[in-house]
Amino acid sequence: MESEQEKSRGLTFAEQQLLRHGWEHGKGLGRAENGISEALKVKVKCDKGGVGHKQGEQFTFHWWDHVFNKASSSLHVASDQLVSLMLIGVAAWGKWFGLVSSIRVVAGVIGVGIFLFLVAFVGLCGALKHHQVLLFFYMMILFIVFIVQFSVSCACLALNEDQQRHLLEVGWNKSEATQQDIEKTLNCCGFSSVNYNGSCAAQCFINPSPTCRTCSSIIQQYTREVLQFVGGLGLFFSFTEILGVWLAHRYRNIRDPRSNPGAFL
């Protein structure tokens, strides 16, 4: 039997791909000769200018369409992994340098980062192996994440000043560790009023005659800008997630030419 390289002489790119896949998938299964014979049949048709040329072009189109969708899906999944690693890194950095002392906040951010990383890993395995089940679960989970993130982003952009103040006060009263972090970072005391008979972690409170501002007056100066930034960034990533759902769905429904090279002929 002639080698694959000898048989592929004079064949076009599409025919060589068909020959290569027929040879690889036929090893040990007695189908290599069938794959080679099919490729040679296409070669004969192409030489005669018959239908084989169009079939070869069709195979080339489907092959490159498969490669493009696989590369696009893998690139999108890699970007999701990068975002998840950034979340984990930011949370660890904030805890390491003492910017955030609340364990629950750090654990929540790291948990979200790990969850997104696992989802992206499932999508990457599904894209590389063209695995139907993994791609399906990746699409479903990513679509749920899209709905949640899109809703939160719209809520951030729609909040008015009274709603912002109410939410800030609720968050302030829930955690003393958060209060101390904010007072120390912003050099302020109390949310809406300063209690000079109490305790405060701000530097201004240590002075013999303390004159500290309330934290709400400082926080609300930047709340609107932060909410607009977070909402806009969330909307951007929401649309990239729905793009990922579309790419995964499209790639999942494309027939893999590696499993059956003759399916497009």
PDB file of C-alpha atoms in Angstrom:
ATOM      1  CA  MET A   1       0.000   0.000   0.000  1.00  0.00           C
ATOM      2  CA  GLU A   2       1.329   3.417  -0.914  1.00  0.00           C
ATOM      3  CA  SER A   3       1.859   5.945   1.836  1.00  0.00           C
ATOM      4  CA  GLU A   4      -0.488   8.855   2.451  1.00  0.00           C
ATOM      5  CA  GLN A   5       2.071  11.340   1.116  1.00  0.00           C
ATOM      6  CA  GLU A   6       2.458   9.430  -2.160  1.00  0.00           C
ATOM      7  CA  LYS A   7      -1.289   9.126  -2.623  1.00  0.00           C
ATOM      8  CA  SER A   8      -1.853  12.839  -1.948  1.00  0.00           C
ATOM      9  CA  ARG A   9       0.417  14.029  -4.784  1.00  0.00           C
ATOM     10  CA  GLY A  10      -1.530  16.100  -7.268  1.00  0.00           C
ATOM     11  CA  LEU A  11      -4.545  16.526  -4.990  1.00  0.00           C
ATOM     12  CA  THR A  12      -6.055  19.880  -4.054  1.00  0.00           C
ATOM     13  CA  PHE A  13      -6.159  21.132  -0.482  1.00  0.00           C
ATOM     14  CA  ALA A  14      -9.709  19.835   0.109  1.00  0.00           C
ATOM     15  CA  GLU A  15      -8.833  16.442  -1.341  1.00  0.00           C
ATOM     16  CA  GLN A  16      -5.671  16.214   0.768  1.00  0.00           C
ATOM     17  CA  GLN A  17      -7.718  17.004   3.880  1.00  0.00           C
ATOM     18  CA  LEU A  18     -10.192  14.289   2.983  1.00  0.00           C
ATOM     19  CA  LEU A  19      -7.374  11.825   2.327  1.00  0.00           C
ATOM     20  CA  ARG A  20      -5.645  12.669   5.603  1.00  0.00           C
ATOM     21  CA  HIS A  21      -8.809  12.253   7.681  1.00  0.00           C
ATOM     22  CA  GLY A  22      -9.769   9.077   5.886  1.00  0.00           C
ATOM     23  CA  TRP A  23      -6.311   7.687   6.608  1.00  0.00           C
ATOM     24  CA  GLU A  24      -6.266   8.765  10.292  1.00  0.00           C
ATOM     25  CA  HIS A  25      -9.767   7.549  11.146  1.00  0.00           C
ATOM     26  CA  GLY A  26      -9.283   4.342   9.217  1.00  0.00           C
ATOM     27  CA  LYS A  27      -6.168   3.211  11.098  1.00  0.00           C
ATOM     28  CA  GLY A  28      -6.810  -0.076  12.842  1.00  0.00           C
ATOM     29  CA  LEU A  29     -10.394  -0.179  11.598  1.00  0.00           C
ATOM     30  CA  GLY A  30      -9.847  -1.336   8.046  1.00  0.00           C
ATOM     31  CA  ARG A  31     -11.236   1.863   6.547  1.00  0.00           C
ATOM     32  CA  ALA A  32      -8.052   3.601   5.444  1.00  0.00           C
ATOM     33  CA  GLU A  33      -8.255   2.169   1.948  1.00  0.00           C
ATOM     34  CA  ASN A  34     -11.861   3.367   1.660  1.00  0.00           C
ATOM     35  CA  GLY A  35     -10.863   6.893   2.659  1.00  0.00           C
ATOM     36  CA  ILE A  36      -8.038   6.901   0.112  1.00  0.00           C
ATOM     37  CA  SER A  37     -10.266   5.549  -2.628  1.00  0.00           C
ATOM     38  CA  GLU A  38     -12.868   8.250  -1.942  1.00  0.00           C
ATOM     39  CA  ALA A  39     -10.200  10.933  -2.186  1.00  0.00           C
ATOM     40  CA  LEU A  40      -8.932   9.484  -5.456  1.00  0.00           C
ATOM     41  CA  LYS A  41     -12.487   9.415  -6.817  1.00  0.00           C
ATOM     42  CA  VAL A  42     -12.778  13.126  -6.077  1.00  0.00           C
ATOM     43  CA  LYS A  43      -9.431  13.637  -7.810  1.00  0.00           C
ATOM     44  CA  VAL A  44     -10.685  11.901 -10.948  1.00  0.00           C
ATOM     45  CA  LYS A  45     -13.854  13.996 -10.979  1.00  0.00           C
ATOM     46  CA  CYS A  46     -11.861  17.192 -10.523  1.00  0.00           C
ATOM     47  CA  ASP A  47      -9.557  16.238 -13.407  1.00  0.00           C
ATOM     48  CA  LYS A  48     -12.576  15.718 -15.645  1.00  0.00           C
ATOM     49  CA  GLY A  49     -14.072  19.039 -14.578  1.00  0.00           C
ATOM     50  CA  GLY A  50     -17.173  17.317 -13.238  1.00  0.00           C
ATOM     51  CA  VAL A  51     -19.128  17.583 -10.032  1.00  0.00           C
ATOM     52  CA  GLY A  52     -16.120  16.629  -7.936  1.00  0.00           C
ATOM     53  CA  HIS A  53     -14.648  20.113  -8.241  1.00  0.00           C
ATOM     54  CA  LYS A  54     -17.749  21.692  -6.752  1.00  0.00           C
ATOM     55  CA  GLN A  55     -17.791  19.082  -4.025  1.00  0.00           C
ATOM     56  CA  GLY A  56     -14.149  19.811  -3.238  1.00  0.00           C
ATOM     57  CA  GLU A  57     -14.963  23.519  -2.974  1.00  0.00           C
ATOM     58  CA  GLN A  58     -17.922  22.697  -0.729  1.00  0.00           C
ATOM     59  CA  PHE A  59     -15.691  20.626   1.547  1.00  0.00           C
ATOM     60  CA  THR A  60     -13.162  23.472   1.700  1.00  0.00           C
ATOM     61  CA  PHE A  61     -15.903  25.942   2.654  1.00  0.00           C
ATOM     62  CA  HIS A  62     -17.275  23.724   5.414  1.00  0.00           C
ATOM     63  CA  TRP A  63     -13.760  22.974   6.649  1.00  0.00           C
ATOM     64  CA  TRP A  64     -12.780  26.620   6.996  1.00  0.00           C
ATOM     65  CA  ASP A  65     -16.203  27.486   8.459  1.00  0.00           C
ATOM     66  CA  HIS A  66     -15.605  24.827  11.102  1.00  0.00           C
ATOM     67  CA  VAL A  67     -12.098  26.132  11.825  1.00  0.00           C
ATOM     68  CA  PHE A  68     -13.298  29.762  12.062  1.00  0.00           C
ATOM     69  CA  ASN A  69     -16.125  28.950  14.471  1.00  0.00           C
ATOM     70  CA  LYS A  70     -13.845  26.785  16.591  1.00  0.00           C
ATOM     71  CA  ALA A  71     -11.250  29.563  16.821  1.00  0.00           C
ATOM     72  CA  SER A  72     -13.917  32.190  17.618  1.00  0.00           C
ATOM     73  CA  SER A  73     -15.492  30.068  20.349  1.00  0.00           C
ATOM     74  CA  SER A  74     -12.111  29.234  21.880  1.00  0.00           C
ATOM     75  CA  LEU A  75     -11.056  32.901  21.842  1.00  0.00           C
ATOM     76  CA  HIS A  76     -14.273  33.978  23.554  1.00  0.00           C
ATOM     77  CA  VAL A  77     -13.881  31.284  26.206  1.00  0.00           C
ATOM     78  CA  ALA A  78     -10.267  32.370  26.790  1.00  0.00           C
ATOM     79  CA  SER A  79     -11.466  35.949  27.392  1.00  0.00           C
ATOM     80  CA  ASP A  80     -13.974  34.637  29.966  1.00  0.00           C
ATOM     81  CA  GLN A  81     -11.166  32.822  31.740  1.00  0.00           C
ATOM     82  CA  LEU A  82      -9.104  36.020  31.777  1.00  0.00           C
ATOM     83  CA  VAL A  83     -11.987  37.977  33.347  1.00  0.00           C
ATOM     84  CA  SER A  84     -12.487  35.317  36.027  1.00  0.00           C
ATOM     85  CA  LEU A  85      -8.774  35.323  36.884  1.00  0.00           C
ATOM     86  CA  MET A  86      -8.855  39.124  37.125  1.00  0.00           C
ATOM     87  CA  LEU A  87     -11.745  38.922  39.623  1.00  0.00           C
ATOM     88  CA  ILE A  88      -9.845  36.434  41.760  1.00  0.00           C
ATOM     89  CA  GLY A  89      -6.666  38.527  41.549  1.00  0.00           C
ATOM     90  CA  VAL A  90      -8.392  41.806  42.478  1.00  0.00           C
ATOM     91  CA  ALA A  91     -10.085  40.226  45.507  1.00  0.00           C
ATOM     92  CA  ALA A  92      -6.826  38.672  46.705  1.00  0.00           C
ATOM     93  CA  TRP A  93      -4.954  41.941  46.120  1.00  0.00           C
ATOM     94  CA  GLY A  94      -7.518  43.936  48.120  1.00  0.00           C
ATOM     95  CA  LYS A  95      -7.347  41.509  51.025  1.00  0.00           C
ATOM     96  CA  TRP A  96      -3.537  41.298  50.966  1.00  0.00           C
ATOM     97  CA  PHE A  97      -3.036  45.076  51.117  1.00  0.00           C
ATOM     98  CA  GLY A  98      -5.748  45.579  53.717  1.00  0.00           C
ATOM     99  CA  LEU A  99      -8.114  47.532  51.465  1.00  0.00           C
ATOM    100  CA  VAL A 100     -10.960  45.138  52.296  1.00  0.00           C
ATOM    101  CA  SER A 101     -11.187  43.444  55.676  1.00  0.00           C
ATOM    102  CA  SER A 102     -14.538  41.704  55.180  1.00  0.00           C
ATOM    103  CA  ILE A 103     -13.968  38.007  54.544  1.00  0.00           C
ATOM    104  CA  ARG A 104     -17.469  37.620  53.083  1.00  0.00           C
ATOM    105  CA  VAL A 105     -16.856  40.249  50.411  1.00  0.00           C
ATOM    106  CA  VAL A 106     -13.529  38.719  49.397  1.00  0.00           C
ATOM    107  CA  ALA A 107     -14.961  35.193  49.467  1.00  0.00           C
ATOM    108  CA  GLY A 108     -17.935  36.288  47.361  1.00  0.00           C
ATOM    109  CA  VAL A 109     -15.773  37.879  44.673  1.00  0.00           C
ATOM    110  CA  ILE A 110     -13.376  34.916  44.594  1.00  0.00           C
ATOM    111  CA  GLY A 111     -16.341  32.524  44.448  1.00  0.00           C
ATOM    112  CA  VAL A 112     -17.792  34.338  41.440  1.00  0.00           C
ATOM    113  CA  GLY A 113     -14.375  34.284  39.761  1.00  0.00           C
ATOM    114  CA  ILE A 114     -13.963  30.537  40.347  1.00  0.00           C
ATOM    115  CA  PHE A 115     -17.485  29.859  39.046  1.00  0.00           C
ATOM    116  CA  LEU A 116     -16.831  31.839  35.854  1.00  0.00           C
ATOM    117  CA  PHE A 117     -13.492  30.084  35.403  1.00  0.00           C
ATOM    118  CA  LEU A 118     -15.138  26.649  35.666  1.00  0.00           C
ATOM    119  CA  VAL A 119     -17.836  27.674  33.185  1.00  0.00           C
ATOM    120  CA  ALA A 120     -15.173  28.933  30.782  1.00  0.00           C
ATOM    121  CA  PHE A 121     -13.195  25.708  31.231  1.00  0.00           C
ATOM    122  CA  VAL A 122     -16.268  23.654  30.319  1.00  0.00           C
ATOM    123  CA  GLY A 123     -16.742  25.817  27.226  1.00  0.00           C
ATOM    124  CA  LEU A 124     -13.090  25.450  26.250  1.00  0.00           C
ATOM    125  CA  CYS A 125     -13.220  21.652  26.525  1.00  0.00           C
ATOM    126  CA  GLY A 126     -16.430  21.607  24.505  1.00  0.00           C
ATOM    127  CA  ALA A 127     -14.964  23.847  21.806  1.00  0.00           C
ATOM    128  CA  LEU A 128     -11.701  21.924  21.465  1.00  0.00           C
ATOM    129  CA  LYS A 129     -13.368  18.506  21.405  1.00  0.00           C
ATOM    130  CA  HIS A 130     -16.540  19.649  19.602  1.00  0.00           C
ATOM    131  CA  HIS A 131     -18.466  17.980  22.440  1.00  0.00           C
ATOM    132  CA  GLN A 132     -22.212  18.470  22.012  1.00  0.00           C
ATOM    133  CA  VAL A 133     -23.175  18.003  25.685  1.00  0.00           C
ATOM    134  CA  LEU A 134     -20.478  20.309  27.092  1.00  0.00           C
ATOM    135  CA  LEU A 135     -21.331  23.013  24.564  1.00  0.00           C
ATOM    136  CA  PHE A 136     -25.028  22.723  25.460  1.00  0.00           C
ATOM    137  CA  PHE A 137     -24.402  23.181  29.197  1.00  0.00           C
ATOM    138  CA  TYR A 138     -21.961  26.011  28.446  1.00  0.00           C
ATOM    139  CA  MET A 139     -24.635  27.789  26.396  1.00  0.00           C
ATOM    140  CA  MET A 140     -27.301  27.380  29.092  1.00  0.00           C
ATOM    141  CA  ILE A 141     -25.102  28.564  31.966  1.00  0.00           C
ATOM    142  CA  LEU A 142     -23.725  31.468  29.947  1.00  0.00           C
ATOM    143  CA  PHE A 143     -27.260  32.530  28.999  1.00  0.00           C
ATOM    144  CA  ILE A 144     -28.314  32.529  32.677  1.00  0.00           C
ATOM    145  CA  VAL A 145     -25.233  34.603  33.556  1.00  0.00           C
ATOM    146  CA  PHE A 146     -26.174  36.986  30.729  1.00  0.00           C
ATOM    147  CA  ILE A 147     -29.704  37.478  32.119  1.00  0.00           C
ATOM    148  CA  VAL A 148     -28.443  38.155  35.653  1.00  0.00           C
ATOM    149  CA  GLN A 149     -25.652  40.491  34.548  1.00  0.00           C
ATOM    150  CA  PHE A 150     -27.869  42.366  32.091  1.00  0.00           C
ATOM    151  CA  SER A 151     -30.531  42.897  34.790  1.00  0.00           C
ATOM    152  CA  VAL A 152     -28.008  44.150  37.348  1.00  0.00           C
ATOM    153  CA  SER A 153     -26.393  46.481  34.795  1.00  0.00           C
ATOM    154  CA  CYS A 154     -29.747  48.013  33.847  1.00  0.00           C
ATOM    155  CA  ALA A 155     -30.598  48.450  37.544  1.00  0.00           C
ATOM    156  CA  CYS A 156     -27.291  50.265  38.153  1.00  0.00           C
ATOM    157  CA  LEU A 157     -28.040  52.706  35.341  1.00  0.00           C
ATOM    158  CA  ALA A 158     -31.673  53.264  36.405  1.00  0.00           C
ATOM    159  CA  LEU A 159     -31.204  54.048  40.131  1.00  0.00           C
ATOM    160  CA  ASN A 160     -32.031  57.605  41.232  1.00  0.00           C
ATOM    161  CA  GLU A 161     -30.386  59.473  44.130  1.00  0.00           C
ATOM    162  CA  ASP A 162     -32.945  58.454  46.781  1.00  0.00           C
ATOM    163  CA  GLN A 163     -32.672  54.795  45.819  1.00  0.00           C
ATOM    164  CA  GLN A 164     -28.886  55.034  45.837  1.00  0.00           C
ATOM    165  CA  ARG A 165     -28.892  56.561  49.320  1.00  0.00           C
ATOM    166  CA  HIS A 166     -31.277  53.910  50.646  1.00  0.00           C
ATOM    167  CA  LEU A 167     -29.193  51.042  49.269  1.00  0.00           C
ATOM    168  CA  LEU A 168     -25.984  52.574  50.604  1.00  0.00           C
ATOM    169  CA  GLU A 169     -27.491  52.927  54.078  1.00  0.00           C
ATOM    170  CA  VAL A 170     -28.736  49.328  54.053  1.00  0.00           C
ATOM    171  CA  GLY A 171     -25.281  48.108  53.066  1.00  0.00           C
ATOM    172  CA  TRP A 172     -23.671  50.355  55.674  1.00  0.00           C
ATOM    173  CA  ASN A 173     -25.770  48.955  58.535  1.00  0.00           C
ATOM    174  CA  LYS A 174     -25.160  45.320  57.577  1.00  0.00           C
ATOM    175  CA  SER A 175     -21.434  45.104  58.292  1.00  0.00           C
ATOM    176  CA  GLU A 176     -19.264  46.833  60.876  1.00  0.00           C
ATOM    177  CA  ALA A 177     -16.145  45.693  59.040  1.00  0.00           C
ATOM    178  CA  THR A 178     -17.348  47.522  55.931  1.00  0.00           C
ATOM    179  CA  GLN A 179     -18.006  50.646  58.000  1.00  0.00           C
ATOM    180  CA  GLN A 180     -14.452  50.601  59.350  1.00  0.00           C
ATOM    181  CA  ASP A 181     -12.995  50.072  55.877  1.00  0.00           C
ATOM    182  CA  ILE A 182     -14.921  53.031  54.463  1.00  0.00           C
ATOM    183  CA  GLU A 183     -14.153  55.307  57.415  1.00  0.00           C
ATOM    184  CA  LYS A 184     -10.457  54.494  57.218  1.00  0.00           C
ATOM    185  CA  THR A 185     -10.219  54.811  53.435  1.00  0.00           C
ATOM    186  CA  LEU A 186     -12.346  57.962  52.971  1.00  0.00           C
ATOM    187  CA  ASN A 187     -11.365  59.612  56.292  1.00  0.00           C
ATOM    188  CA  CYS A 188     -14.979  60.083  57.397  1.00  0.00           C
ATOM    189  CA  CYS A 189     -17.151  59.092  60.355  1.00  0.00           C
ATOM    190  CA  GLY A 190     -20.707  57.804  60.467  1.00  0.00           C
ATOM    191  CA  PHE A 191     -23.100  57.504  57.567  1.00  0.00           C
ATOM    192  CA  SER A 192     -25.410  60.500  57.946  1.00  0.00           C
ATOM    193  CA  SER A 193     -24.143  61.974  61.247  1.00  0.00           C
ATOM    194  CA  VAL A 194     -20.915  61.984  63.276  1.00  0.00           C
ATOM    195  CA  ASN A 195     -21.004  60.618  66.832  1.00  0.00           C
ATOM    196  CA  TYR A 196     -17.983  62.153  68.555  1.00  0.00           C
ATOM    197  CA  ASN A 197     -18.697  60.156  71.723  1.00  0.00           C
ATOM    198  CA  GLY A 198     -18.330  56.864  69.866  1.00  0.00           C
ATOM    199  CA  SER A 199     -15.464  55.281  67.971  1.00  0.00           C
ATOM    200  CA  CYS A 200     -14.256  55.826  64.430  1.00  0.00           C
ATOM    201  CA  ALA A 201     -11.390  54.399  62.380  1.00  0.00           C
ATOM    202  CA  ALA A 202     -10.772  57.638  60.456  1.00  0.00           C
ATOM    203  CA  GLN A 203      -7.602  59.668  60.895  1.00  0.00           C
ATOM    204  CA  CYS A 204      -9.587  62.864  61.429  1.00  0.00           C
ATOM    205  CA  PHE A 205     -11.243  61.391  64.528  1.00  0.00           C
ATOM    206  CA  ILE A 206      -7.890  60.973  66.290  1.00  0.00           C
ATOM    207  CA  ASN A 207      -7.198  64.739  66.334  1.00  0.00           C
ATOM    208  CA  PRO A 208      -7.747  66.596  69.638  1.00  0.00           C
ATOM    209  CA  SER A 209     -10.558  68.620  68.061  1.00  0.00           C
ATOM    210  CA  PRO A 210     -11.975  66.290  65.415  1.00  0.00           C
ATOM    211  CA  THR A 211     -13.920  67.741  62.505  1.00  0.00           C
ATOM    212  CA  CYS A 212     -14.968  64.841  60.323  1.00  0.00           C
ATOM    213  CA  ARG A 213     -17.356  64.722  57.407  1.00  0.00           C
ATOM    214  CA  THR A 214     -20.093  62.136  57.140  1.00  0.00           C
ATOM    215  CA  CYS A 215     -19.377  59.208  54.855  1.00  0.00           C
ATOM    216  CA  SER A 216     -22.642  59.552  52.919  1.00  0.00           C
ATOM    217  CA  SER A 217     -21.685  63.032  51.689  1.00  0.00           C
ATOM    218  CA  ILE A 218     -18.400  61.667  50.302  1.00  0.00           C
ATOM    219  CA  ILE A 219     -19.758  58.396  48.945  1.00  0.00           C
ATOM    220  CA  GLN A 220     -22.626  60.002  47.039  1.00  0.00           C
ATOM    221  CA  GLN A 221     -20.203  62.265  45.186  1.00  0.00           C
ATOM    222  CA  TYR A 222     -18.844  59.235  43.358  1.00  0.00           C
ATOM    223  CA  THR A 223     -21.791  56.829  43.520  1.00  0.00           C
ATOM    224  CA  ARG A 224     -23.391  57.988  40.280  1.00  0.00           C
ATOM    225  CA  GLU A 225     -20.125  57.800  38.345  1.00  0.00           C
ATOM    226  CA  VAL A 226     -19.330  54.360  39.771  1.00  0.00           C
ATOM    227  CA  LEU A 227     -22.813  53.038  38.962  1.00  0.00           C
ATOM    228  CA  GLN A 228     -22.602  54.364  35.414  1.00  0.00           C
ATOM    229  CA  PHE A 229     -19.182  52.788  34.960  1.00  0.00           C
ATOM    230  CA  VAL A 230     -20.247  49.444  36.462  1.00  0.00           C
ATOM    231  CA  GLY A 231     -23.516  49.452  34.501  1.00  0.00           C
ATOM    232  CA  GLY A 232     -21.799  50.275  31.218  1.00  0.00           C
ATOM    233  CA  LEU A 233     -19.079  47.687  31.786  1.00  0.00           C
ATOM    234  CA  GLY A 234     -21.696  45.112  32.733  1.00  0.00           C
ATOM    235  CA  LEU A 235     -23.693  45.816  29.572  1.00  0.00           C
ATOM    236  CA  PHE A 236     -20.560  45.426  27.464  1.00  0.00           C
ATOM    237  CA  PHE A 237     -19.743  42.031  28.959  1.00  0.00           C
ATOM    238  CA  SER A 238     -23.417  41.052  28.734  1.00  0.00           C
ATOM    239  CA  PHE A 239     -23.353  41.494  24.975  1.00  0.00           C
ATOM    240  CA  THR A 240     -20.069  39.589  24.736  1.00  0.00           C
ATOM    241  CA  GLU A 241     -21.750  36.758  26.659  1.00  0.00           C
ATOM    242  CA  ILE A 242     -24.734  36.639  24.307  1.00  0.00           C
ATOM    243  CA  LEU A 243     -22.209  36.641  21.460  1.00  0.00           C
ATOM    244  CA  GLY A 244     -20.566  33.647  23.126  1.00  0.00           C
ATOM    245  CA  VAL A 245     -23.942  31.881  23.329  1.00  0.00           C
ATOM    246  CA  TRP A 246     -24.497  32.486  19.611  1.00  0.00           C
ATOM    247  CA  LEU A 247     -21.002  31.285  18.678  1.00  0.00           C
ATOM    248  CA  ALA A 248     -21.342  28.160  20.822  1.00  0.00           C
ATOM    249  CA  HIS A 249     -24.769  27.398  19.329  1.00  0.00           C
ATOM    250  CA  ARG A 250     -23.512  27.903  15.787  1.00  0.00           C
ATOM    251  CA  TYR A 251     -20.369  25.851  16.359  1.00  0.00           C
ATOM    252  CA  ARG A 252     -22.354  23.093  18.082  1.00  0.00           C
ATOM    253  CA  ASN A 253     -24.643  22.697  15.069  1.00  0.00           C
ATOM    254  CA  ILE A 254     -21.792  22.556  12.535  1.00  0.00           C
ATOM    255  CA  ARG A 255     -20.887  19.047  11.477  1.00  0.00           C
ATOM    256  CA  ASP A 256     -17.327  18.188  12.429  1.00  0.00           C
ATOM    257  CA  PRO A 257     -15.404  17.228   9.238  1.00  0.00           C
ATOM    258  CA  ARG A 258     -12.886  15.278  11.314  1.00  0.00           C
ATOM    259  CA  SER A 259     -15.506  12.730  12.366  1.00  0.00           C
ATOM    260  CA  ASN A 260     -16.877  12.141   8.849  1.00  0.00           C
ATOM    261  CA  PRO A 261     -14.886  13.841   6.078  1.00  0.00           C
ATOM    262  CA  GLY A 262     -17.100  12.430   3.343  1.00  0.00           C
ATOM    263  CA  ALA A 263     -20.259  13.974   4.802  1.00  0.00           C
ATOM    264  CA  PHE A 264     -19.826  17.168   2.770  1.00  0.00           C
ATOM    265  CA  LEU A 265     -19.261  15.381  -0.545  1.00  0.00           C
TER     266      LEU A 265
END
